[in-house]
């Protein structure tokens, strides 16, 4: 039941991404403040449902639910709990879920830190992030769902996490690296919003610089840790 809850939360996140991509952008085009104000609550809801999805996958790993194909392929009962939880991003499907979760986290951060932005810029930035979310969440659901069930021949023991990944590097390196990579989606969203609104000026540079610097810092730390791990 828990994996199905995670799958449903992921589907709802896709629906919210579609709404986020359309409604605020439409509001900005029409100058409709009511529609633009939907951007923040939708962004917060998107992060909430993807948090549920991540927690459901974490629960499946922590409880050795080998009826979930991804868990059976990347864990076993003998793994320490910290490797079980870091195995969430030890394979392709879980890495994609982590990617979209971090994207939702950045979207949430922009939503709560955008009080100083003009409302049309805020709406367009969050809308562009919603468009990015549509692409990645759709790909995860259609081709790489981490919640796929093994209905037959459920293993008693999992196949184990790749021994090369049973290292502290797996615990800290991918999340930091993804924080950097995905964080540049915010800079991209600001650039597209500025192009649409025609506000490519000093103010735009001031709005986007903190997000770019923070993303750059995460990416630098992630790459440095990756070099150490290698």
Tab-separated table of C-alpha atoms in Angstrom, residues 14-229:
chain	number	residue	atom	x	y	z
A	14	UNK	CA	2.728	15.722	-12.322
A	15	UNK	CA	-0.789	17.175	-12.327
A	16	UNK	CA	0.359	20.051	-10.122
A	17	UNK	CA	3.348	20.689	-12.407
A	18	UNK	CA	0.983	21.001	-15.368
A	19	UNK	CA	-1.237	23.423	-13.464
A	20	UNK	CA	1.821	25.405	-12.325
A	21	UNK	CA	3.101	25.620	-15.904
A	22	UNK	CA	-0.195	26.957	-17.270
A	23	UNK	CA	-2.154	29.011	-14.726
A	24	UNK	CA	0.473	31.519	-13.486
A	25	UNK	CA	1.875	32.020	-16.999
A	26	UNK	CA	-1.631	32.720	-18.278
A	27	UNK	CA	-2.187	35.117	-15.407
A	28	UNK	CA	1.054	36.970	-16.183
A	29	UNK	CA	0.105	37.261	-19.857
A	30	UNK	CA	-3.319	38.698	-18.953
A	31	UNK	CA	-2.139	40.775	-16.003
A	32	UNK	CA	-4.500	38.768	-13.796
A	33	UNK	CA	-3.176	38.947	-10.217
A	34	UNK	CA	-5.637	36.293	-9.030
A	35	UNK	CA	-4.198	33.685	-11.407
A	36	UNK	CA	-0.606	34.719	-10.729
A	37	UNK	CA	-1.139	34.279	-6.988
A	38	UNK	CA	-1.804	30.577	-7.577
A	39	UNK	CA	1.908	30.053	-8.282
A	40	UNK	CA	3.043	29.952	-4.653
A	41	UNK	CA	0.469	27.526	-3.184
A	42	UNK	CA	0.828	25.197	-6.159
A	43	UNK	CA	4.632	25.198	-5.755
A	44	UNK	CA	4.307	24.373	-2.067
A	45	UNK	CA	1.831	21.567	-2.808
A	46	UNK	CA	4.177	20.156	-5.456
A	47	UNK	CA	6.979	19.922	-2.909
A	48	UNK	CA	4.604	18.356	-0.366
A	49	UNK	CA	3.519	15.519	-2.660
A	50	UNK	CA	7.035	14.774	-3.849
A	51	UNK	CA	8.119	14.662	-0.197
A	52	UNK	CA	5.447	12.003	0.347
A	53	UNK	CA	6.761	10.074	-2.653
A	54	UNK	CA	10.340	10.168	-1.328
A	55	UNK	CA	9.235	9.109	2.153
A	56	UNK	CA	7.284	6.172	0.714
A	57	UNK	CA	10.345	4.927	-1.170
A	58	UNK	CA	12.487	5.426	1.944
A	59	UNK	CA	9.967	3.377	3.935
A	60	UNK	CA	10.083	0.583	1.357
A	61	UNK	CA	13.886	0.417	1.655
A	62	UNK	CA	13.883	0.663	5.453
A	63	UNK	CA	11.376	-2.193	5.792
A	64	UNK	CA	12.986	-4.422	3.120
A	65	UNK	CA	9.896	-4.428	0.925
A	66	UNK	CA	11.235	-6.675	-1.829
A	67	UNK	CA	7.875	-6.691	-3.578
A	68	UNK	CA	9.101	-3.367	-4.989
A	69	UNK	CA	11.375	-4.158	-7.932
A	70	UNK	CA	13.707	-1.227	-7.336
A	71	UNK	CA	14.200	-2.141	-3.668
A	72	UNK	CA	14.834	-5.790	-4.541
A	73	UNK	CA	17.466	-4.755	-7.093
A	74	UNK	CA	19.369	-2.333	-4.853
A	75	UNK	CA	19.162	-3.555	-1.261
A	76	UNK	CA	19.089	-6.561	1.054
A	77	UNK	CA	18.333	-7.276	4.695
A	78	UNK	CA	22.010	-7.250	5.739
A	79	UNK	CA	22.653	-3.646	4.642
A	80	UNK	CA	23.027	-1.067	7.427
A	81	UNK	CA	20.102	1.326	7.547
A	82	UNK	CA	22.179	4.269	6.277
A	83	UNK	CA	23.081	2.333	3.127
A	84	UNK	CA	19.477	1.209	2.713
A	85	UNK	CA	18.328	4.818	2.729
A	86	UNK	CA	21.139	6.070	0.483
A	87	UNK	CA	20.290	3.214	-1.898
A	88	UNK	CA	17.242	5.334	-2.765
A	89	UNK	CA	19.529	7.092	-5.246
A	90	UNK	CA	21.776	4.081	-5.853
A	91	UNK	CA	20.077	3.271	-9.172
A	92	UNK	CA	18.490	4.958	-12.151
A	93	UNK	CA	14.870	5.107	-10.982
A	94	UNK	CA	15.603	6.410	-7.497
A	95	UNK	CA	18.102	8.931	-8.844
A	96	UNK	CA	15.375	10.375	-11.050
A	97	UNK	CA	13.007	10.605	-8.092
A	98	UNK	CA	15.713	12.405	-6.109
A	99	UNK	CA	16.210	14.743	-9.081
A	100	UNK	CA	12.534	15.731	-9.271
A	101	UNK	CA	12.325	16.010	-5.487
A	102	UNK	CA	15.239	18.452	-5.431
A	103	UNK	CA	13.674	20.348	-8.339
A	104	UNK	CA	10.486	20.669	-6.285
A	105	UNK	CA	12.611	21.801	-3.345
A	106	UNK	CA	14.173	24.586	-5.397
A	107	UNK	CA	10.718	25.560	-6.676
A	108	UNK	CA	9.466	25.700	-3.089
A	109	UNK	CA	12.474	27.823	-2.090
A	110	UNK	CA	11.777	30.321	-4.873
A	111	UNK	CA	8.110	30.457	-3.847
A	112	UNK	CA	8.890	31.349	-0.223
A	113	UNK	CA	11.774	33.711	-1.041
A	114	UNK	CA	10.149	35.693	-3.852
A	115	UNK	CA	8.395	38.403	-1.843
A	116	UNK	CA	10.658	41.090	-3.297
A	117	UNK	CA	10.002	40.080	-6.914
A	118	UNK	CA	7.419	41.711	-9.170
A	119	UNK	CA	4.431	39.393	-9.194
A	120	UNK	CA	4.595	38.790	-12.955
A	121	UNK	CA	8.254	37.749	-12.751
A	122	UNK	CA	7.529	35.472	-9.796
A	123	UNK	CA	4.639	33.846	-11.662
A	124	UNK	CA	6.687	33.297	-14.822
A	125	UNK	CA	9.700	31.909	-12.953
A	126	UNK	CA	7.596	29.367	-11.049
A	127	UNK	CA	5.686	28.530	-14.215
A	128	UNK	CA	8.905	27.748	-16.097
A	129	UNK	CA	10.032	25.535	-13.207
A	130	UNK	CA	6.679	23.782	-13.503
A	131	UNK	CA	7.401	23.128	-17.184
A	132	UNK	CA	10.771	21.622	-16.300
A	133	UNK	CA	9.020	19.496	-13.687
A	134	UNK	CA	6.547	18.178	-16.258
A	135	UNK	CA	9.399	16.788	-18.339
A	136	UNK	CA	11.250	15.043	-15.551
A	137	UNK	CA	8.207	13.741	-13.645
A	138	UNK	CA	6.639	12.433	-16.868
A	139	UNK	CA	9.843	10.602	-17.744
A	140	UNK	CA	10.005	9.116	-14.250
A	141	UNK	CA	6.392	7.915	-14.322
A	142	UNK	CA	6.403	6.586	-17.873
A	143	UNK	CA	9.814	4.910	-18.112
A	144	UNK	CA	11.455	4.766	-14.684
A	145	UNK	CA	9.013	4.451	-11.814
A	146	UNK	CA	10.782	3.317	-8.617
A	147	UNK	CA	7.474	1.945	-7.274
A	148	UNK	CA	6.980	-0.870	-9.796
A	149	UNK	CA	5.856	-4.047	-8.053
A	150	UNK	CA	7.194	-7.587	-8.400
A	151	UNK	CA	3.949	-9.529	-8.471
A	152	UNK	CA	5.569	-12.939	-9.024
A	153	UNK	CA	8.707	-14.599	-7.634
A	154	UNK	CA	9.257	-12.030	-4.918
A	155	UNK	CA	12.787	-12.572	-3.530
A	156	UNK	CA	13.358	-13.249	0.158
A	157	UNK	CA	16.647	-11.375	-0.024
A	158	UNK	CA	17.431	-8.460	-2.302
A	159	UNK	CA	20.146	-8.428	-4.925
A	160	UNK	CA	22.286	-6.028	-2.807
A	161	UNK	CA	23.545	-2.524	-3.424
A	162	UNK	CA	26.536	-2.319	-5.753
A	163	UNK	CA	29.594	-2.778	-3.470
A	164	UNK	CA	31.268	0.232	-5.105
A	165	UNK	CA	28.383	2.350	-3.806
A	166	UNK	CA	28.600	1.110	-0.215
A	167	UNK	CA	30.597	4.127	0.831
A	168	UNK	CA	29.964	7.406	2.617
A	169	UNK	CA	30.455	9.042	-0.782
A	170	UNK	CA	27.089	7.659	-1.939
A	171	UNK	CA	25.368	9.184	1.087
A	172	UNK	CA	26.535	12.761	0.544
A	173	UNK	CA	27.847	13.115	-3.024
A	174	UNK	CA	24.725	12.628	-5.238
A	175	UNK	CA	22.379	14.899	-3.218
A	176	UNK	CA	24.934	17.723	-3.195
A	177	UNK	CA	25.723	17.264	-6.881
A	178	UNK	CA	22.032	17.253	-7.795
A	179	UNK	CA	21.451	20.345	-5.671
A	180	UNK	CA	23.959	22.085	-7.910
A	181	UNK	CA	22.802	20.707	-11.248
A	182	UNK	CA	19.097	21.167	-10.571
A	183	UNK	CA	19.644	24.533	-8.921
A	184	UNK	CA	20.668	26.003	-12.249
A	185	UNK	CA	17.096	25.379	-13.381
A	186	UNK	CA	16.233	28.413	-11.249
A	187	UNK	CA	18.721	30.569	-13.156
A	188	UNK	CA	17.248	29.205	-16.400
A	189	UNK	CA	13.719	30.016	-15.202
A	190	UNK	CA	14.717	33.580	-14.340
A	191	UNK	CA	16.315	34.003	-17.757
A	192	UNK	CA	13.207	32.762	-19.588
A	193	UNK	CA	10.921	34.897	-17.396
A	194	UNK	CA	13.053	37.960	-18.132
A	195	UNK	CA	13.008	37.263	-21.873
A	196	UNK	CA	9.235	36.882	-21.883
A	197	UNK	CA	8.682	40.036	-19.854
A	198	UNK	CA	11.379	42.060	-21.628
A	199	UNK	CA	13.085	42.946	-18.336
A	200	UNK	CA	16.696	42.039	-19.115
A	201	UNK	CA	18.204	44.744	-16.939
A	202	UNK	CA	20.253	45.227	-13.789
A	203	UNK	CA	17.281	44.234	-11.629
A	204	UNK	CA	17.087	40.834	-13.349
A	205	UNK	CA	20.770	40.270	-12.668
A	206	UNK	CA	20.238	41.143	-9.005
A	207	UNK	CA	17.281	38.731	-8.717
A	208	UNK	CA	19.052	35.752	-10.259
A	209	UNK	CA	22.558	36.177	-8.808
A	210	UNK	CA	21.907	34.655	-5.326
A	211	UNK	CA	20.282	31.551	-6.819
A	212	UNK	CA	23.119	31.107	-9.302
A	213	UNK	CA	25.767	31.521	-6.593
A	214	UNK	CA	24.133	28.998	-4.282
A	215	UNK	CA	23.747	26.459	-7.116
A	216	UNK	CA	27.360	27.010	-8.136
A	217	UNK	CA	28.490	26.436	-4.526
A	218	UNK	CA	26.558	23.150	-4.256
A	219	UNK	CA	27.891	21.978	-7.610
A	220	UNK	CA	31.474	22.834	-6.628
A	221	UNK	CA	31.172	20.926	-3.351
A	222	UNK	CA	29.514	17.979	-5.127
A	223	UNK	CA	32.195	17.738	-7.814
A	224	UNK	CA	34.956	18.055	-5.211
A	225	UNK	CA	33.438	15.252	-3.125
A	226	UNK	CA	33.030	13.170	-6.276
A	227	UNK	CA	36.723	13.579	-7.055
A	228	UNK	CA	37.620	12.529	-3.505
A	229	UNK	CA	35.263	9.540	-3.682
